Amino acid sequence: MRRGRGLLLLAVAAVVAAAAAVLLNPRVAPANGVDKGATIPSKWGPLSAQDRLLLVKVRQAGLWEMPASQTAVQRGASPRVREIGKIIAQEHMQLDADTRTTAQQLGVSLPAIPNGTQRSYLRELAGLDGKSFDTDYVFRMRSAHGQVLPFVAKARVQSENTLVRAYAERGMKFVLHHIQLLESTGLVTKSALH
């Protein structure tokens, strides 16, 4: 009888510990932003897979756009490319800090390294100099910002999560500013427009 009671108490303690772990620890989405669950609750409202993916995509973009822009400061041929590289690098650092803070509040796991395509862009830029560097940097950056802007705007419009909506709004301002800066170089070609 004692042994049975001890096992029962041990089982109850395990169930209570498991329940406490679930309740006290927020659900974390994987670093690719996609998980099996569609929408999860948060104190800021429902957190959708699209909301989580927004944070992942912005973080992923920053992982190569920050170093690319820092390289532009050092290797840009034109003073304008060096200047906008500095501005974009600084603003991406601010956006990255905002992304990491927001993701932490929402329990979203973020990537830590650029993906394969992004690493190839960085290698490509590292092999260029002069006008070729400027042209490629502006093309790659403008193209990337043009792809992410609609995603950020869609999240801003559709998210039911107040924290995500505020984050997306801040992110849109950075992305739009970067697009304007890149276009101010006069190097943006039609193929970079998205």
mmCIF file of C-alpha atoms in Angstrom:
data_model
loop_
_atom_site.group_PDB
_atom_site.id
_atom_site.type_symbol
_atom_site.label_atom_id
_atom_site.label_comp_id
_atom_site.label_asym_id
_atom_site.label_seq_id
_atom_site.Cartn_x
_atom_site.Cartn_y
_atom_site.Cartn_z
ATOM 1 C CA MET A 1 0.000 0.000 0.000
ATOM 2 C CA ARG A 2 2.810 2.394 0.884
ATOM 3 C CA ARG A 3 4.583 1.645 -2.339
ATOM 4 C CA GLY A 4 1.399 2.307 -4.349
ATOM 5 C CA ARG A 5 0.806 5.586 -2.555
ATOM 6 C CA GLY A 6 4.408 6.633 -3.176
ATOM 7 C CA LEU A 7 4.110 5.866 -6.896
ATOM 8 C CA LEU A 8 0.809 7.746 -7.058
ATOM 9 C CA LEU A 9 2.352 10.799 -5.369
ATOM 10 C CA LEU A 10 5.331 10.618 -7.720
ATOM 11 C CA ALA A 11 3.018 10.453 -10.748
ATOM 12 C CA VAL A 12 0.966 13.413 -9.486
ATOM 13 C CA ALA A 13 4.149 15.419 -8.910
ATOM 14 C CA ALA A 14 5.320 14.638 -12.456
ATOM 15 C CA VAL A 15 1.992 15.753 -13.938
ATOM 16 C CA VAL A 16 2.030 18.975 -11.890
ATOM 17 C CA ALA A 17 5.625 19.683 -12.954
ATOM 18 C CA ALA A 18 4.798 19.074 -16.609
ATOM 19 C CA ALA A 19 1.732 21.317 -16.428
ATOM 20 C CA ALA A 20 3.752 24.061 -14.738
ATOM 21 C CA ALA A 21 6.420 23.824 -17.442
ATOM 22 C CA VAL A 22 3.811 24.230 -20.162
ATOM 23 C CA LEU A 23 2.106 27.156 -18.439
ATOM 24 C CA LEU A 24 5.249 29.007 -17.382
ATOM 25 C CA ASN A 25 7.273 28.591 -20.565
ATOM 26 C CA PRO A 26 6.010 30.239 -23.743
ATOM 27 C CA ARG A 27 5.776 28.101 -26.821
ATOM 28 C CA VAL A 28 8.791 28.666 -29.034
ATOM 29 C CA ALA A 29 8.586 28.556 -32.808
ATOM 30 C CA PRO A 30 11.532 26.980 -34.605
ATOM 31 C CA ALA A 31 14.143 29.225 -36.220
ATOM 32 C CA ASN A 32 12.498 28.904 -39.632
ATOM 33 C CA GLY A 33 9.342 30.465 -38.168
ATOM 34 C CA VAL A 34 7.137 27.562 -39.177
ATOM 35 C CA ASP A 35 5.644 25.104 -36.759
ATOM 36 C CA LYS A 36 2.760 22.677 -36.734
ATOM 37 C CA GLY A 37 0.502 24.944 -34.657
ATOM 38 C CA ALA A 38 -1.212 27.720 -36.506
ATOM 39 C CA THR A 39 -2.063 30.344 -33.911
ATOM 40 C CA ILE A 40 -1.076 30.479 -30.257
ATOM 41 C CA PRO A 41 -2.293 32.813 -27.542
ATOM 42 C CA SER A 42 -0.162 35.592 -26.108
ATOM 43 C CA LYS A 43 -0.905 38.529 -23.815
ATOM 44 C CA TRP A 44 -0.830 40.790 -26.905
ATOM 45 C CA GLY A 45 -3.406 38.714 -28.777
ATOM 46 C CA PRO A 46 -3.264 35.688 -31.062
ATOM 47 C CA LEU A 47 0.193 34.987 -32.491
ATOM 48 C CA SER A 48 -0.074 33.437 -35.945
ATOM 49 C CA ALA A 49 2.484 31.482 -37.939
ATOM 50 C CA GLN A 50 2.711 34.545 -40.237
ATOM 51 C CA ASP A 51 3.523 36.747 -37.218
ATOM 52 C CA ARG A 52 6.313 34.413 -36.160
ATOM 53 C CA LEU A 53 7.610 34.167 -39.720
ATOM 54 C CA LEU A 54 7.779 37.964 -39.933
ATOM 55 C CA LEU A 55 10.251 38.079 -37.047
ATOM 56 C CA VAL A 56 12.298 35.278 -38.570
ATOM 57 C CA LYS A 57 12.392 36.875 -42.044
ATOM 58 C CA VAL A 58 13.428 40.294 -40.733
ATOM 59 C CA ARG A 59 16.144 38.754 -38.555
ATOM 60 C CA GLN A 60 17.320 36.600 -41.470
ATOM 61 C CA ALA A 61 17.545 39.650 -43.744
ATOM 62 C CA GLY A 62 19.528 41.603 -41.171
ATOM 63 C CA LEU A 63 22.059 38.807 -40.799
ATOM 64 C CA TRP A 64 23.488 39.555 -44.236
ATOM 65 C CA GLU A 65 22.369 43.156 -44.808
ATOM 66 C CA MET A 66 24.252 44.442 -41.755
ATOM 67 C CA PRO A 67 27.640 43.012 -42.796
ATOM 68 C CA ALA A 68 27.022 43.888 -46.461
ATOM 69 C CA SER A 69 26.366 47.494 -45.475
ATOM 70 C CA GLN A 70 29.415 47.578 -43.206
ATOM 71 C CA THR A 71 31.430 46.352 -46.193
ATOM 72 C CA ALA A 72 29.909 49.153 -48.295
ATOM 73 C CA VAL A 73 31.236 51.690 -45.791
ATOM 74 C CA GLN A 74 34.755 50.320 -46.284
ATOM 75 C CA ARG A 75 34.722 49.351 -49.965
ATOM 76 C CA GLY A 76 32.151 51.554 -51.654
ATOM 77 C CA ALA A 77 33.632 53.489 -54.568
ATOM 78 C CA SER A 78 31.255 56.440 -54.352
ATOM 79 C CA PRO A 79 30.857 58.626 -51.281
ATOM 80 C CA ARG A 80 27.061 58.175 -51.542
ATOM 81 C CA VAL A 81 27.300 54.367 -51.372
ATOM 82 C CA ARG A 82 29.633 54.614 -48.367
ATOM 83 C CA GLU A 83 27.244 57.061 -46.692
ATOM 84 C CA ILE A 84 24.109 54.984 -47.204
ATOM 85 C CA GLY A 85 26.002 51.837 -46.228
ATOM 86 C CA LYS A 86 26.738 53.451 -42.865
ATOM 87 C CA ILE A 87 23.128 54.565 -42.361
ATOM 88 C CA ILE A 88 21.673 51.196 -43.361
ATOM 89 C CA ALA A 89 24.138 49.280 -41.166
ATOM 90 C CA GLN A 90 23.260 51.447 -38.141
ATOM 91 C CA GLU A 91 19.524 51.189 -38.750
ATOM 92 C CA HIS A 92 19.736 47.417 -39.224
ATOM 93 C CA MET A 93 21.458 47.173 -35.849
ATOM 94 C CA GLN A 94 18.529 49.045 -34.297
ATOM 95 C CA LEU A 95 15.996 46.890 -36.145
ATOM 96 C CA ASP A 96 17.846 43.730 -35.166
ATOM 97 C CA ALA A 97 17.760 44.695 -31.488
ATOM 98 C CA ASP A 98 14.020 45.408 -31.830
ATOM 99 C CA THR A 99 13.493 42.062 -33.595
ATOM 100 C CA ARG A 100 15.343 40.100 -30.928
ATOM 101 C CA THR A 101 13.482 41.853 -28.099
ATOM 102 C CA THR A 102 10.082 41.328 -29.726
ATOM 103 C CA ALA A 103 10.855 37.685 -30.529
ATOM 104 C CA GLN A 104 11.968 37.078 -26.957
ATOM 105 C CA GLN A 105 8.754 38.590 -25.592
ATOM 106 C CA LEU A 106 6.732 36.323 -27.874
ATOM 107 C CA GLY A 107 8.860 33.209 -27.413
ATOM 108 C CA VAL A 108 9.950 33.015 -31.054
ATOM 109 C CA SER A 109 13.291 31.413 -31.869
ATOM 110 C CA LEU A 110 15.376 33.309 -34.428
ATOM 111 C CA PRO A 111 18.113 32.237 -36.843
ATOM 112 C CA ALA A 112 21.713 33.044 -35.937
ATOM 113 C CA ILE A 113 23.515 32.919 -39.282
ATOM 114 C CA PRO A 114 22.813 34.058 -42.848
ATOM 115 C CA ASN A 115 21.311 31.379 -45.089
ATOM 116 C CA GLY A 116 23.203 29.882 -48.038
ATOM 117 C CA THR A 117 21.959 32.419 -50.584
ATOM 118 C CA GLN A 118 22.825 35.298 -48.285
ATOM 119 C CA ARG A 119 26.316 33.905 -47.656
ATOM 120 C CA SER A 120 26.806 33.714 -51.428
ATOM 121 C CA TYR A 121 25.815 37.407 -51.715
ATOM 122 C CA LEU A 122 28.388 38.302 -49.067
ATOM 123 C CA ARG A 123 31.090 36.272 -50.869
ATOM 124 C CA GLU A 124 30.119 37.918 -54.160
ATOM 125 C CA LEU A 125 30.437 41.402 -52.648
ATOM 126 C CA ALA A 126 33.764 40.504 -51.035
ATOM 127 C CA GLY A 127 35.167 39.753 -54.489
ATOM 128 C CA LEU A 128 34.185 43.105 -55.989
ATOM 129 C CA ASP A 129 35.545 46.617 -55.812
ATOM 130 C CA GLY A 130 35.005 50.000 -57.385
ATOM 131 C CA LYS A 131 31.896 50.657 -59.444
ATOM 132 C CA SER A 132 31.194 46.897 -59.664
ATOM 133 C CA PHE A 133 30.906 46.739 -55.882
ATOM 134 C CA ASP A 134 28.599 49.767 -55.737
ATOM 135 C CA THR A 135 26.321 48.439 -58.457
ATOM 136 C CA ASP A 136 26.071 44.936 -56.993
ATOM 137 C CA TYR A 137 25.582 46.160 -53.424
ATOM 138 C CA VAL A 138 22.768 48.517 -54.426
ATOM 139 C CA PHE A 139 21.131 45.875 -56.648
ATOM 140 C CA ARG A 140 21.210 43.122 -53.998
ATOM 141 C CA MET A 141 20.039 45.395 -51.191
ATOM 142 C CA ARG A 142 17.254 47.066 -53.176
ATOM 143 C CA SER A 143 16.012 43.724 -54.433
ATOM 144 C CA ALA A 144 15.998 42.235 -50.914
ATOM 145 C CA HIS A 145 14.185 45.223 -49.420
ATOM 146 C CA GLY A 146 11.620 45.119 -52.221
ATOM 147 C CA GLN A 147 10.884 41.481 -51.394
ATOM 148 C CA VAL A 148 10.519 41.960 -47.646
ATOM 149 C CA LEU A 149 8.384 45.130 -47.743
ATOM 150 C CA PRO A 150 5.164 43.425 -48.931
ATOM 151 C CA PHE A 151 5.604 40.712 -46.289
ATOM 152 C CA VAL A 152 6.043 43.278 -43.504
ATOM 153 C CA ALA A 153 3.086 45.314 -44.785
ATOM 154 C CA LYS A 154 0.878 42.212 -44.935
ATOM 155 C CA ALA A 155 1.788 41.312 -41.357
ATOM 156 C CA ARG A 156 1.021 44.876 -40.251
ATOM 157 C CA VAL A 157 -2.392 44.770 -41.894
ATOM 158 C CA GLN A 158 -3.406 41.219 -40.939
ATOM 159 C CA SER A 159 -1.882 40.521 -37.536
ATOM 160 C CA GLU A 160 -4.245 40.320 -34.581
ATOM 161 C CA ASN A 161 -1.283 40.649 -32.223
ATOM 162 C CA THR A 162 -0.763 44.244 -31.030
ATOM 163 C CA LEU A 163 2.948 43.718 -30.324
ATOM 164 C CA VAL A 164 3.517 42.331 -33.830
ATOM 165 C CA ARG A 165 1.532 45.132 -35.465
ATOM 166 C CA ALA A 166 3.610 47.788 -33.685
ATOM 167 C CA TYR A 167 6.819 45.940 -34.583
ATOM 168 C CA ALA A 168 5.787 45.612 -38.245
ATOM 169 C CA GLU A 169 5.005 49.313 -38.395
ATOM 170 C CA ARG A 170 8.456 50.194 -37.075
ATOM 171 C CA GLY A 171 10.024 47.711 -39.481
ATOM 172 C CA MET A 172 8.183 49.180 -42.466
ATOM 173 C CA LYS A 173 9.671 52.596 -41.706
ATOM 174 C CA PHE A 174 13.199 51.166 -41.793
ATOM 175 C CA VAL A 175 12.585 49.197 -44.996
ATOM 176 C CA LEU A 176 11.027 52.171 -46.790
ATOM 177 C CA HIS A 177 13.872 54.426 -45.688
ATOM 178 C CA HIS A 178 16.439 51.942 -46.972
ATOM 179 C CA ILE A 179 14.654 51.686 -50.317
ATOM 180 C CA GLN A 180 14.721 55.476 -50.622
ATOM 181 C CA LEU A 181 18.411 55.606 -49.725
ATOM 182 C CA LEU A 182 19.342 52.909 -52.225
ATOM 183 C CA GLU A 183 17.321 54.565 -54.974
ATOM 184 C CA SER A 184 19.055 57.879 -54.246
ATOM 185 C CA THR A 185 22.297 56.418 -55.615
ATOM 186 C CA GLY A 186 20.930 56.369 -59.172
ATOM 187 C CA LEU A 187 22.164 52.770 -59.446
ATOM 188 C CA VAL A 188 18.833 50.969 -59.036
ATOM 189 C CA THR A 189 17.935 49.111 -62.204
ATOM 190 C CA LYS A 190 14.548 47.848 -63.300
ATOM 191 C CA SER A 191 15.600 44.278 -62.436
ATOM 192 C CA ALA A 192 16.026 45.264 -58.761
ATOM 193 C CA LEU A 193 12.447 46.503 -58.467
ATOM 194 C CA HIS A 194 9.973 44.187 -56.759
#
